[in-house]
Short mmCIF file of C-alpha atoms in Angstrom, two decimals:
data_model
loop_
_atom_site.label_atom_id
_atom_site.label_comp_id
_atom_site.label_asym_id
_atom_site.label_seq_id
_atom_site.Cartn_x
_atom_site.Cartn_y
_atom_site.Cartn_z
CA MET F 1 72.27 153.62 -148.01
CA SER F 2 69.34 155.94 -148.74
CA ARG F 3 67.25 155.63 -151.89
CA GLY F 4 68.72 158.87 -153.20
CA SER F 5 72.25 157.61 -152.64
CA VAL F 6 71.48 154.35 -154.44
CA GLN F 7 70.05 156.24 -157.41
CA LEU F 8 73.08 158.54 -157.53
CA THR F 9 75.45 155.56 -157.38
CA GLU F 10 73.65 153.82 -160.24
CA ALA F 11 73.62 157.04 -162.27
CA ARG F 12 77.37 157.48 -161.77
CA LYS F 13 78.08 153.87 -162.70
CA SER F 14 75.93 154.22 -165.81
CA GLU F 15 77.78 157.40 -166.79
CA ILE F 16 81.14 155.63 -166.44
CA ILE F 17 80.01 152.59 -168.42
CA GLU F 18 78.59 154.76 -171.21
CA ALA F 19 81.84 156.76 -171.40
CA CYS F 20 83.79 153.51 -171.68
CA SER F 21 81.43 152.31 -174.40
CA ARG F 22 81.97 155.46 -176.47
CA LEU F 23 85.74 155.20 -176.15
CA TYR F 24 85.73 151.51 -177.04
CA ARG F 25 84.09 152.27 -180.37
CA GLU F 26 87.18 154.28 -181.36
CA LYS F 27 90.05 152.75 -179.38
CA SER F 28 91.28 149.32 -178.32
CA PHE F 29 91.19 148.06 -174.75
CA LYS F 30 94.95 148.55 -174.47
CA GLU F 31 94.74 152.16 -175.66
CA ILE F 32 92.06 153.20 -173.17
CA LYS F 33 93.33 154.45 -169.80
CA LEU F 34 91.38 155.10 -166.62
CA GLN F 35 92.14 158.78 -167.04
CA ASP F 36 90.57 158.70 -170.51
CA ILE F 37 87.38 157.26 -169.05
CA ALA F 38 87.35 159.82 -166.23
CA ASP F 39 87.90 162.66 -168.73
CA ALA F 40 84.85 161.46 -170.68
CA THR F 41 82.64 161.81 -167.57
CA THR F 42 81.86 164.54 -165.06
CA LEU F 43 84.03 162.70 -162.50
CA THR F 44 87.66 163.01 -161.55
CA ARG F 45 89.85 159.92 -161.69
CA THR F 46 89.87 159.83 -157.89
CA ALA F 47 86.06 159.94 -157.77
CA LEU F 48 85.86 157.21 -160.40
CA TYR F 49 87.61 154.81 -158.01
CA LYS F 50 84.61 155.05 -155.69
CA TYR F 51 82.61 153.07 -158.24
CA TYR F 52 85.16 150.98 -160.14
CA ARG F 53 88.61 149.95 -158.93
CA THR F 54 90.19 148.95 -162.25
CA LYS F 55 89.77 149.39 -165.99
CA GLU F 56 88.98 145.68 -166.21
CA GLU F 57 86.14 146.15 -163.74
CA ILE F 58 84.65 148.90 -165.91
CA PHE F 59 84.84 146.70 -169.00
CA LEU F 60 83.24 143.85 -167.08
CA GLY F 61 80.44 146.27 -166.20
CA LEU F 62 80.12 147.18 -169.88
CA LEU F 63 79.94 143.50 -170.78
CA GLN F 64 77.21 143.06 -168.16
CA ARG F 65 75.23 145.95 -169.63
CA GLU F 66 75.52 144.55 -173.14
CA TYR F 67 74.24 141.16 -171.97
CA GLU F 68 71.31 142.92 -170.30
CA LYS F 69 70.49 144.67 -173.58
CA TRP F 70 70.68 141.37 -175.46
CA ASN F 71 68.39 139.86 -172.84
CA GLU F 72 65.77 142.46 -173.74
CA SER F 73 65.94 141.32 -177.37
CA LEU F 74 65.69 137.66 -176.37
CA LEU F 75 62.69 138.40 -174.15
CA ALA F 76 61.03 140.16 -177.08
CA ILE F 77 61.48 137.01 -179.18
CA LEU F 78 59.99 134.96 -176.36
CA ASN F 79 57.04 137.20 -175.49
CA GLU F 80 56.05 138.73 -178.81
CA ASN F 81 55.60 135.49 -180.76
CA ASP F 82 52.99 132.79 -180.24
CA SER F 83 54.88 130.34 -182.42
CA LEU F 84 58.06 130.22 -184.49
CA THR F 85 59.46 127.61 -186.83
CA LYS F 86 63.07 126.62 -186.22
CA GLU F 87 64.12 128.67 -189.24
CA GLU F 88 62.23 131.72 -187.98
CA LEU F 89 63.77 131.28 -184.54
CA ALA F 90 67.27 130.99 -186.00
CA ARG F 91 66.73 134.18 -187.98
CA ALA F 92 65.37 136.08 -184.97
CA VAL F 93 68.23 135.12 -182.64
CA SER F 94 70.81 135.79 -185.38
CA ARG F 95 69.40 139.28 -185.93
CA SER F 96 69.54 139.95 -182.19
CA LEU F 97 73.26 139.10 -182.16
CA GLU F 98 73.95 141.08 -185.31
CA GLU F 99 72.68 144.16 -183.45
CA ARG F 100 75.00 143.62 -180.47
CA ILE F 101 78.44 144.32 -181.95
CA GLN F 102 79.71 145.84 -178.70
CA LEU F 103 78.72 142.70 -176.80
CA LEU F 104 80.49 140.40 -179.26
CA LYS F 105 83.58 142.61 -179.32
CA ILE F 106 84.02 142.50 -175.54
CA MET F 107 83.25 138.78 -175.45
CA SER F 108 86.25 138.21 -177.72
CA MET F 109 88.58 139.70 -175.10
CA ASN F 110 90.33 137.79 -172.32
CA ASN F 111 87.35 137.49 -169.98
CA PHE F 112 89.43 135.56 -167.48
CA GLU F 113 91.60 138.65 -167.00
CA LEU F 114 88.57 140.94 -166.69
CA GLU F 115 87.16 138.77 -163.92
CA GLU F 116 90.54 138.29 -162.24
CA GLN F 117 91.05 142.05 -161.96
CA SER F 118 87.52 142.76 -160.69
CA ARG F 119 86.00 142.52 -157.23
CA PHE F 120 83.94 139.45 -156.45
CA GLU F 121 80.65 141.35 -156.25
CA ARG F 122 81.22 142.81 -159.72
CA VAL F 123 81.89 139.35 -161.13
CA VAL F 124 78.65 138.11 -159.54
CA GLU F 125 76.70 140.96 -161.18
CA TYR F 126 78.16 140.04 -164.58
CA LYS F 127 77.52 136.32 -164.11
CA LYS F 128 73.89 137.07 -163.28
CA ALA F 129 73.43 138.88 -166.60
CA LEU F 130 75.11 136.00 -168.47
CA GLY F 131 73.04 133.48 -166.54
CA ASP F 132 69.86 135.36 -167.40
CA SER F 133 70.75 135.10 -171.10
CA MET F 134 71.10 131.34 -170.79
CA LYS F 135 67.84 131.02 -168.83
CA ILE F 136 65.90 133.10 -171.35
CA MET F 137 67.32 131.04 -174.21
CA ARG F 138 66.18 127.90 -172.42
CA ARG F 139 62.66 129.34 -172.12
CA ILE F 140 62.75 130.12 -175.84
CA LEU F 141 63.67 126.51 -176.61
CA ASP F 142 60.94 125.22 -174.29
CA LYS F 143 58.33 127.36 -176.05
CA PHE F 144 59.28 126.99 -179.71
CA CYS F 145 61.20 123.70 -179.88
CA ALA F 146 59.09 121.23 -177.95
CA ASP F 147 60.42 118.35 -180.07
CA LEU F 148 63.92 118.74 -178.61
CA SER F 149 64.74 116.53 -175.64
CA GLU F 150 65.92 118.01 -172.35
CA GLU F 151 69.44 116.80 -173.16
CA GLN F 152 69.34 118.44 -176.60
CA LYS F 153 68.20 121.75 -175.13
CA GLU F 154 71.04 121.67 -172.62
CA LYS F 155 73.54 120.81 -175.36
CA PHE F 156 72.22 123.72 -177.42
CA ILE F 157 72.88 126.15 -174.56
CA TYR F 158 76.38 124.85 -173.83
CA THR F 159 77.36 124.71 -177.50
CA PHE F 160 75.83 127.95 -178.75
CA PHE F 161 77.01 130.27 -175.97
CA PRO F 162 80.72 129.32 -176.25
CA PHE F 163 80.34 129.67 -180.04
CA THR F 164 79.31 133.33 -179.68
CA PHE F 165 82.69 134.24 -178.14
CA GLY F 166 84.41 133.67 -181.48
CA LEU F 167 82.00 135.59 -183.70
CA TYR F 168 83.60 139.03 -183.50
CA PRO F 169 87.25 138.13 -184.22
CA TYR F 170 86.27 135.95 -187.19
CA THR F 171 84.02 138.56 -188.78
CA ASN F 172 86.19 141.62 -188.05
CA LEU F 173 89.68 140.80 -189.29
CA ASN F 174 91.96 143.82 -189.55
CA GLU F 175 94.26 144.43 -192.51
CA LYS F 176 97.25 142.96 -190.68
CA ALA F 177 95.40 139.70 -189.96
CA VAL F 178 94.21 139.39 -193.57
CA LYS F 179 97.73 139.90 -194.94
CA ALA F 180 99.15 137.42 -192.43
CA MET F 181 96.64 134.77 -193.51
CA GLU F 182 97.51 135.40 -197.14
CA GLU F 183 101.22 135.12 -196.37
CA ALA F 184 100.61 131.89 -194.43
CA ASP F 185 98.54 130.57 -197.34
CA VAL F 186 95.53 130.06 -195.08
CA GLY F 187 92.23 129.98 -196.92
CA PHE F 188 89.66 132.38 -195.57
CA HIS F 189 86.02 132.82 -196.51
CA TYR F 190 84.16 135.74 -195.01
CA TYR F 191 80.82 135.11 -193.35
CA SER F 192 78.77 137.72 -191.52
CA ILE F 193 77.76 137.53 -187.87
CA TYR F 194 74.23 136.85 -189.02
CA GLN F 195 75.18 134.02 -191.40
CA LEU F 196 77.48 132.26 -188.93
CA SER F 197 74.89 132.53 -186.17
CA TYR F 198 72.07 131.36 -188.42
CA ASP F 199 74.05 128.35 -189.68
CA CYS F 200 75.08 127.34 -186.15
CA ILE F 201 71.60 127.70 -184.66
CA THR F 202 69.95 125.90 -187.58
CA ALA F 203 72.39 123.01 -187.32
CA LEU F 204 71.89 122.68 -183.57
CA LEU F 205 68.11 122.90 -183.75
CA ASN F 206 68.04 120.19 -186.40
CA GLY F 207 70.09 117.63 -184.52
CA GLY F 208 73.62 118.72 -185.31
CA PHE F 209 74.87 118.20 -181.77
CA PRO F 210 78.38 117.04 -180.92
CA GLY F 211 78.48 113.26 -180.55
CA GLU F 212 75.22 112.72 -182.42
CA SER F 213 74.85 111.36 -185.93
#
């Protein structure tokens, strides 16, 4: 494939992903159809299939893009600071997540289904972006949290990243969910994305790891 063809392909894919992103701000995953995405681009639905085979594949591409944007924020934390206290680090990472609502929203979906309905090469592209996030976070811990053991750093990664998948649904309850919780007599206290992230990161950085006293 020529350089011009590669650039055109990437431009088309970016156009499709951006169209999906705009629609997802207003509609749910279930409400968005492939035709809706095509109508929001300069492509026909038939032409869209050249780049993405399913709606799930497009959303997986959007999730990949959002991870890549978060990675830029994490790299800024890593490269633009000579030193950070654990509290400062917790605040910086929490702010970076607070700014990535679209990322957290897609993360709360059924990612298994997104991957299942996507081609292998698309799943690999997404996993690379996710893997980069984890690697950058590890570099952040190496730089600013030298007192943590290798085991503690690994536990941080594999505790914090699964935690992020539940941030959006907890902090964005719709009216139906709130009424259902009231009817079920379930106590609910609202915490923001920032506060939940900050509390989790602070606890983990100060020894609050599963299985440790």
